[in-house]
XYZ file of C-alpha atoms in Angstrom:
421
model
C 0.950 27.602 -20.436
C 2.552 30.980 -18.879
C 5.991 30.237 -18.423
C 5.970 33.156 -16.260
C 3.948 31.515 -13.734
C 5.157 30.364 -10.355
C 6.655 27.025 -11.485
C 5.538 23.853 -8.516
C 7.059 20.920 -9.542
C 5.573 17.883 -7.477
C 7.843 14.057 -7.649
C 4.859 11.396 -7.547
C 1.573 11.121 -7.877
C 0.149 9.393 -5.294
C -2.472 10.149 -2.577
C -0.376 13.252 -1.250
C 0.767 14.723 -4.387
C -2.438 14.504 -6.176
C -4.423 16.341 -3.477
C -1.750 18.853 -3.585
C -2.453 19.513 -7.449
C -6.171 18.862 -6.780
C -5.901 22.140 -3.966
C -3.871 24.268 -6.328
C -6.825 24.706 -9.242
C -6.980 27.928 -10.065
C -3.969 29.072 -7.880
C -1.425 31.706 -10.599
C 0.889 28.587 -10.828
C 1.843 25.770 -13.800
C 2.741 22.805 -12.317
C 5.081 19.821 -13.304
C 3.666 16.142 -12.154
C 6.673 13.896 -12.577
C 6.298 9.996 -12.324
C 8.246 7.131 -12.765
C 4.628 4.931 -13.411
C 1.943 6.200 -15.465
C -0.930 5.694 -13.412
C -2.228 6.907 -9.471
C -2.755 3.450 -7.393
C -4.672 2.871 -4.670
C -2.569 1.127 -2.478
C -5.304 0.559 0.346
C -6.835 -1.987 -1.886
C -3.967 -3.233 -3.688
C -4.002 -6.667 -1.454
C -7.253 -7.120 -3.141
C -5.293 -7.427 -6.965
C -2.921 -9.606 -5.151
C -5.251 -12.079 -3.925
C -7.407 -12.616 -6.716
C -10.412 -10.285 -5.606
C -9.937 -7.630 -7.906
C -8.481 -6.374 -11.300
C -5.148 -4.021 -11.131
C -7.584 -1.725 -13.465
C -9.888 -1.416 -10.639
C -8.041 0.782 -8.540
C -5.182 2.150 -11.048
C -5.660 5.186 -13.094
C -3.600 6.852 -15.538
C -2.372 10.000 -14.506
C -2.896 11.798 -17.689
C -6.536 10.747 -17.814
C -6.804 12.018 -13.879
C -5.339 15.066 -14.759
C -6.536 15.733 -18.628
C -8.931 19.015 -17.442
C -6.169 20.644 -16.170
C -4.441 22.718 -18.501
C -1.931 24.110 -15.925
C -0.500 21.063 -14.927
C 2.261 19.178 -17.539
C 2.342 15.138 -16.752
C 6.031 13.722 -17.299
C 6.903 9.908 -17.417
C 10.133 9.752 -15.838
C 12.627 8.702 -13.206
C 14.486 11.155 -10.692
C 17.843 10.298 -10.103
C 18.554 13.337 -7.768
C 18.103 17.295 -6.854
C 20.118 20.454 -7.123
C 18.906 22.510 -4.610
C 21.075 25.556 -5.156
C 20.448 25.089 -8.859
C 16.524 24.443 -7.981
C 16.423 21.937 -10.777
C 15.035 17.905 -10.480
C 17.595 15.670 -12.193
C 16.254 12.955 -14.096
C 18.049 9.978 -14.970
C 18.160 10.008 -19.138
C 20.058 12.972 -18.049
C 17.576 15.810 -18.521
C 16.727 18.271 -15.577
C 13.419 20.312 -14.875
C 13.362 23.720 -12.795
C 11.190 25.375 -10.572
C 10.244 27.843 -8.137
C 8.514 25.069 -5.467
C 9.424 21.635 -5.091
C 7.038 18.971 -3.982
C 8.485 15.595 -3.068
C 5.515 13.322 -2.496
C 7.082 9.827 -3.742
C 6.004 7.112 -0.982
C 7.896 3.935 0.663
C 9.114 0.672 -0.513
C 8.965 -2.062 1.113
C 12.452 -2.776 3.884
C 13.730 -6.215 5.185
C 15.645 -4.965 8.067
C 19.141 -4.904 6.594
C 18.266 -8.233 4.733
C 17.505 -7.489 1.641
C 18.902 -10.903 0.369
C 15.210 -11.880 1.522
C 13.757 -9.807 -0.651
C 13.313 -12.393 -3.937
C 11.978 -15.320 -1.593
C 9.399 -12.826 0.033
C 8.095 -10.120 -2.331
C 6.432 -6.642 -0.412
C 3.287 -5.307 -1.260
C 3.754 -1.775 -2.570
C 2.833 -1.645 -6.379
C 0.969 -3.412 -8.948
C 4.206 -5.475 -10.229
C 3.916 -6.526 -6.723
C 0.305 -7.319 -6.150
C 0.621 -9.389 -9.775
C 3.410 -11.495 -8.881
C 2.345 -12.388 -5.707
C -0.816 -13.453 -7.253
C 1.428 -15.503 -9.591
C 2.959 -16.925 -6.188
C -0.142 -17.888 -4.568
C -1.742 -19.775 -7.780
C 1.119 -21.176 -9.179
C 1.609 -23.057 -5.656
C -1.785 -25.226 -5.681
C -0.815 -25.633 -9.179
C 2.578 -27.458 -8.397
C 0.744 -28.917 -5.659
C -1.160 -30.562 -8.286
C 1.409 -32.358 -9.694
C 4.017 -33.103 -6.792
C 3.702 -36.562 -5.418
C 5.931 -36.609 -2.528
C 3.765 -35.543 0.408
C 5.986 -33.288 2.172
C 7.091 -31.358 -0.766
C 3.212 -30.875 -1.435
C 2.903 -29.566 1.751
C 5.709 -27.187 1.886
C 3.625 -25.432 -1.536
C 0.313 -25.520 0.621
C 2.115 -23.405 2.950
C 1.674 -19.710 2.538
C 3.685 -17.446 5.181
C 2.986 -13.571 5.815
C 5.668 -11.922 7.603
C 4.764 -8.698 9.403
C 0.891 -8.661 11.158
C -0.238 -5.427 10.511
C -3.215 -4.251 8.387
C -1.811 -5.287 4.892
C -0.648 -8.554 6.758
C -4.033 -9.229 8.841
C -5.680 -8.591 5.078
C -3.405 -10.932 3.032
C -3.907 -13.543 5.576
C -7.540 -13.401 6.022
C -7.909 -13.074 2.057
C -5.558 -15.736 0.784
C -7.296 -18.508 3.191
C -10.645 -17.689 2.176
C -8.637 -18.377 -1.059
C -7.482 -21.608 -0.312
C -10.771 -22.857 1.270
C -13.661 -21.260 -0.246
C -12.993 -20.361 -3.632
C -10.765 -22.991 -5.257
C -12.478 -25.849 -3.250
C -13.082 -28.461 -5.765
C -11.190 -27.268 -8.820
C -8.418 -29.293 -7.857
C -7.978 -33.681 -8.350
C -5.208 -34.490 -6.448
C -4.945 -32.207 -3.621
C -7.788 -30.453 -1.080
C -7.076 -26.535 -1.104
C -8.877 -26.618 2.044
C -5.437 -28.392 3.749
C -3.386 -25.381 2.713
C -1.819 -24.046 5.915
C -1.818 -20.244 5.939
C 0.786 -19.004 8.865
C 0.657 -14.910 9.651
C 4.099 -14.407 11.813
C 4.217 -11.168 14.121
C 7.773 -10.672 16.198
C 5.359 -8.288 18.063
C 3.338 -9.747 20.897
C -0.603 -8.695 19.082
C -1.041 -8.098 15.154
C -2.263 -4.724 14.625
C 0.237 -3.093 17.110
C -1.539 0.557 16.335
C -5.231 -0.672 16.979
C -6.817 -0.839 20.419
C -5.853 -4.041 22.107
C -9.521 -5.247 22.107
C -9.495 -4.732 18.629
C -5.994 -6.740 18.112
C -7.363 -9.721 20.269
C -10.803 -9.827 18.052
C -8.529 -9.811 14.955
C -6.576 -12.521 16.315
C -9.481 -14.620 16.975
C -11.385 -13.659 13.371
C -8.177 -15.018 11.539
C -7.913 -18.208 13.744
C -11.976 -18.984 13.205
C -10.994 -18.487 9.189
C -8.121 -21.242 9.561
C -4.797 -18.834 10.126
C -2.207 -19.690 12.289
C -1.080 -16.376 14.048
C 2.430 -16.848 15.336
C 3.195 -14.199 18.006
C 6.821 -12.603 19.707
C 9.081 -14.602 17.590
C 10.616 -12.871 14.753
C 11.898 -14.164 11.462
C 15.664 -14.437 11.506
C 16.183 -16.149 8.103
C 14.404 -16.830 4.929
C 15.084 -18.462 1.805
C 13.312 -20.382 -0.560
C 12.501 -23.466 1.513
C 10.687 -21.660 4.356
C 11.525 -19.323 7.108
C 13.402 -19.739 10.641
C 11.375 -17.935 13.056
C 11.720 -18.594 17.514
C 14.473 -20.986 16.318
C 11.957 -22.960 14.223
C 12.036 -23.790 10.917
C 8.745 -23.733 9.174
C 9.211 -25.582 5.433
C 7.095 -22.998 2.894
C 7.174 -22.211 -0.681
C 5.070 -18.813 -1.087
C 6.097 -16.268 1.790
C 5.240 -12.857 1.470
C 6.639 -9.554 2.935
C 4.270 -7.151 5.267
C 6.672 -6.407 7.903
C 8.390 -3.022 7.152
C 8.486 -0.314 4.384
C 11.524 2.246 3.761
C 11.005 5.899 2.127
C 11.753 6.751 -1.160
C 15.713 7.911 -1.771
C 14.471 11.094 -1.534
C 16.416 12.398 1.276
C 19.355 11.379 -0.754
C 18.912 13.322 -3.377
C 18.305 16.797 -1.095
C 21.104 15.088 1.057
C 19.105 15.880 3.902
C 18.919 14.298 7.472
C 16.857 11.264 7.808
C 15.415 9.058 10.083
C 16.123 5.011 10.292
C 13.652 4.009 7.572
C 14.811 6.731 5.510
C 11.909 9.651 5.598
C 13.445 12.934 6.024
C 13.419 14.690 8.551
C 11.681 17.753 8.029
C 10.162 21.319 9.557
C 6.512 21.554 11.365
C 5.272 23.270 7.948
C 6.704 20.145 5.872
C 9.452 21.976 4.679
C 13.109 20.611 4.266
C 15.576 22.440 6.732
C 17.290 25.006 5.323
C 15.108 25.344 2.005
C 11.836 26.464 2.872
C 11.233 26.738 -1.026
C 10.910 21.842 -0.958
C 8.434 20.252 1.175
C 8.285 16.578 2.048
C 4.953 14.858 2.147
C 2.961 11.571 2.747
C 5.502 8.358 3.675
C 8.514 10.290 2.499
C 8.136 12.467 5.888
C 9.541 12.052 9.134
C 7.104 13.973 11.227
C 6.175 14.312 15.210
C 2.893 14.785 16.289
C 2.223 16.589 19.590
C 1.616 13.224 21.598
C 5.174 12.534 20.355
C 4.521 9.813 17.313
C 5.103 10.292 13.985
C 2.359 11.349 11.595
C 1.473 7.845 9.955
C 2.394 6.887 6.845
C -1.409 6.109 5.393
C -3.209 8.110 2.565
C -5.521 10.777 5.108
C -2.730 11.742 6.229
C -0.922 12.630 2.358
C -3.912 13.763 1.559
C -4.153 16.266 4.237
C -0.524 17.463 4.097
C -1.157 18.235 0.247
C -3.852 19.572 1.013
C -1.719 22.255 3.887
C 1.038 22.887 0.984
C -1.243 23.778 -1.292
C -2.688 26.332 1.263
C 0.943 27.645 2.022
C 1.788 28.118 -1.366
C -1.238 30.117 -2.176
C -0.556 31.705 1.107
C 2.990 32.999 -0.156
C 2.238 33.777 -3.972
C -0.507 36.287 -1.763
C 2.014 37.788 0.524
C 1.812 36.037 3.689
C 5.200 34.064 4.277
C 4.377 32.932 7.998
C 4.899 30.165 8.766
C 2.263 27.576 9.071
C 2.521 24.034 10.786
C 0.945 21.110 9.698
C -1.798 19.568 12.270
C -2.749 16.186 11.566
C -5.931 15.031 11.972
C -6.456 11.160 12.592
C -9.674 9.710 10.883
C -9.133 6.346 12.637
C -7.660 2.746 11.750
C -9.268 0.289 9.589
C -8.538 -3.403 8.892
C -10.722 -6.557 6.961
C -10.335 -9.793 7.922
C -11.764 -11.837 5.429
C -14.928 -11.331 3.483
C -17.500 -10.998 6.389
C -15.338 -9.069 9.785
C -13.476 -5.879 10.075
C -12.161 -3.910 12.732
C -12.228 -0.481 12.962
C -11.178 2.068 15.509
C -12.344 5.879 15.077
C -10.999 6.575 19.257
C -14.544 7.646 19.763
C -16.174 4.260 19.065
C -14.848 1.391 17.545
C -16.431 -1.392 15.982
C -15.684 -4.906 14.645
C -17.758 -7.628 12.834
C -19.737 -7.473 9.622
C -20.868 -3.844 10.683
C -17.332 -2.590 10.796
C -17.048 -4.951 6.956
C -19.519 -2.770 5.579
C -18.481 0.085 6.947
C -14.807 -0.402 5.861
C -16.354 -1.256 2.547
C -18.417 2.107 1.884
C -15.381 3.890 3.343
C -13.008 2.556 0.095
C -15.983 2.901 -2.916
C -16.021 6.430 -1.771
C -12.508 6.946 -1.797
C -12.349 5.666 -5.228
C -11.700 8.165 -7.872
C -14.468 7.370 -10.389
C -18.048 6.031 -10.393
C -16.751 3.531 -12.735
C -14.192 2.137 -10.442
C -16.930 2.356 -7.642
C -19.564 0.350 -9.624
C -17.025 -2.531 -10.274
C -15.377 -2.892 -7.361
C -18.723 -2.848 -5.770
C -20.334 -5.349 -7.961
C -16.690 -7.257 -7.506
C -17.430 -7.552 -3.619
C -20.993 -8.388 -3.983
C -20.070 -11.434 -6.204
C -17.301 -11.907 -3.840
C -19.766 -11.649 -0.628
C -22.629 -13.884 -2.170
C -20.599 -16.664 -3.876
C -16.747 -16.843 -2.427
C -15.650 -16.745 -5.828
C -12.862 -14.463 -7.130
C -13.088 -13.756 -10.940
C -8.882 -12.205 -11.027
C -7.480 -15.539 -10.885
C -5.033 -15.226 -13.778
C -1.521 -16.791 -13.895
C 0.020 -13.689 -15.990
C 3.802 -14.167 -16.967
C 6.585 -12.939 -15.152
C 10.649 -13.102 -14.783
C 9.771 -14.028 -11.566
C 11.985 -17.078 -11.174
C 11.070 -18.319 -7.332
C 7.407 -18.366 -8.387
């Protein structure tokens, strides 16, 4: 590789940051990936691993393989720890450092309890596969205990699965996991009927799917009741622990309760020590640079980022993947000449959300649809986003099974440290 080249060193290698390496092919640069996990993940499915639908190496992929044609891009496993911008070097924690010319910070969110992060072992988030696995571990191991627990309220407090937070990945967990409950494990069981497991989505909004028309939130609502949820609305969770959750004042006795309520950036504007909004995303310049070093740009969930109407650009994969896509552009754009400055325009594609295995709702602005149309629809949008016609054969034949029979063939108890599972 020319070490002379134009050196673009890009932190993750998610949605945003792949797209940005994608765009740069055959652009006079070499280009540093740096991860902390091996493999891209595609998060919009990743509810999927966690409820027993699919296999994590369905919609993983290891970077190296992803990125093996390129011979001007270097893959490193390893965690950044901070960033000397007047040095222009990434810090890495086992106390090496790599430099370059252009810095891309594309690293995603976590998930964020609201200043209660004591919550977070009794309610894991949904962000990676470590997640998705040992909330599967959650869900399972709970009609398994059920099994074998005698005293009848005790048996109901591990029938009783809680989602906190009722937006897509909520509204998706919810539908999934009672579909779960009563389709798919109905009749494996002796001494208890999955089909009484109580699934409870809680919203401290007053609709789930606060970003979706209203008409769309109210058909979602009703979808999840017909499947057997209880949607809880206005009254937010104000403790949690690992007998159940206090929500309106009430306390609601539950042994699996799961996180969908809020995610937090990366610590990336800690290590540029740059200003940052509430959830941590910094705040950053119309072209996606950082204030004050037009030589780092922010993408994807790390960004804080207006649009015209006055909301911030959302935090979902089109958009990453069309702000890796504008770097890209602008650092061709300088390495020819032109340093004008270029702002980013985002460009919504619409909202999508599943509820279940048969209803979706899905709002484009021009048209929006719901029902087993919208499923489809929602369904043909993820196989094509897929990265290879492998994934896209298995993950189709996956929800075909899924779709004809009810059953879910990812229904492994793996092992874990996970002591509150």
């Amino acid at each position: 590789m020319d070490e002379a080249k134009h050196h673009v060193v890009v932190i993750g290698a998610g949605f945003g940051g792949l797209e940005l390496t994608r765009a740069l092919a055959g652009a006079p640069v070499r280009i540093t990936m740096i991860d902390k996990r091996n493999h891209h993940l595609f998060q919009p499915l990743l509810y999927q691993v966690a409820t027993t639908s699919l296999a994590t190496s369905e919609i993983a992929w290891p970077i190296r393989h992803l990125l093996r044609k390129r011979k001007d891009v270097t893959t490193l496993l390893g965690t950044v720890s901070g960033v000397d911008r007047a040095g222009k070097r990434v810090l890495l924690e086992d106390g090496s450092s790599v430099a370059y010319d252009t810095l891309v910070l594309a690293t995603g969110a976590r998930h964020a309890y609201f200043g209660h992060d004591e919550w977070e072992p009794f309610a894991p988030g949904l962000k990676t596969l470590e997640d998705a696995t040992t909330i599967r571990r959650r869900i399972l191991l709970a009609f398994e205990e059920a099994e074998r627990e005698t005293d009848p309220a005790k048996r109901q407090a591990l029938l009783t699965l809680v989602i906190v937070g009722g937006g897509p990945t909520g509204v998706e967990l919810a539908g999934t996991i009672v579909e779960l409950a009563h389709d798919t494990l109905r009749g494996e069981f002796r001494n208890i009927d999955t089909r009484q497991a109580r699934v409870v989505l809680i919203e401290a909004g007053d609709r789930i799917l606060a970003n979706f028309a209203p008409e769309l939130s109210a058909y979602a609502h009703k979808a999840l009741e017909r499947l057997g949820v209880s949607v809880e609305l206005g009254r937010a969770v104000t403790q949690l622990d690992d007998e159940g959750v206090v929500f309106g004042g009430a306390h609601l006795r539950a042994k699996t309760i799961l996180w969908a309520a809020g995610v937090a950036a990366s610590p990336a504007a800690e290590w540029l020590g740059a200003s940052a909004d509430r959830a941590g995303r910094v705040l950053i310049e119309p072209d996606l640079t950082v204030p004050g070093s037009p030589d780092i740009f922010v993408i994807g969930d790390t960004a804080h980022l207006l649009r015209p109407d006055g909301k911030p650009v959302p935090g979902v994969a089109p958009a990453a993947k069309q702000q890796g896509k504008h770097v890209a552009a602008t650092i061709k754009a300088r390495l020819a000449g032109d340093n004008t400055p270029r702002p980013f325009r985002y460009r919504h594609d619409g909202d999508l959300a599943t509820i279940g295995k048969r209803a979706a709702a899905i709002d484009f602005g021009w048209i929006k649809l719901t029902g087993w149309l919208a499923w489809w629809l929602w369904g043909i949008a993820h196989i094509y986003f897929l990265i290879d016609f492998r994934n896209r054969l298995a993950v189709s034949l996956s929800w075909l099974w899924i779709y004809s029979t009810g059953q879910r063939s990812a229904r492994l108890i793996t092992q874990g440290d996970d002591d509150k599972s």
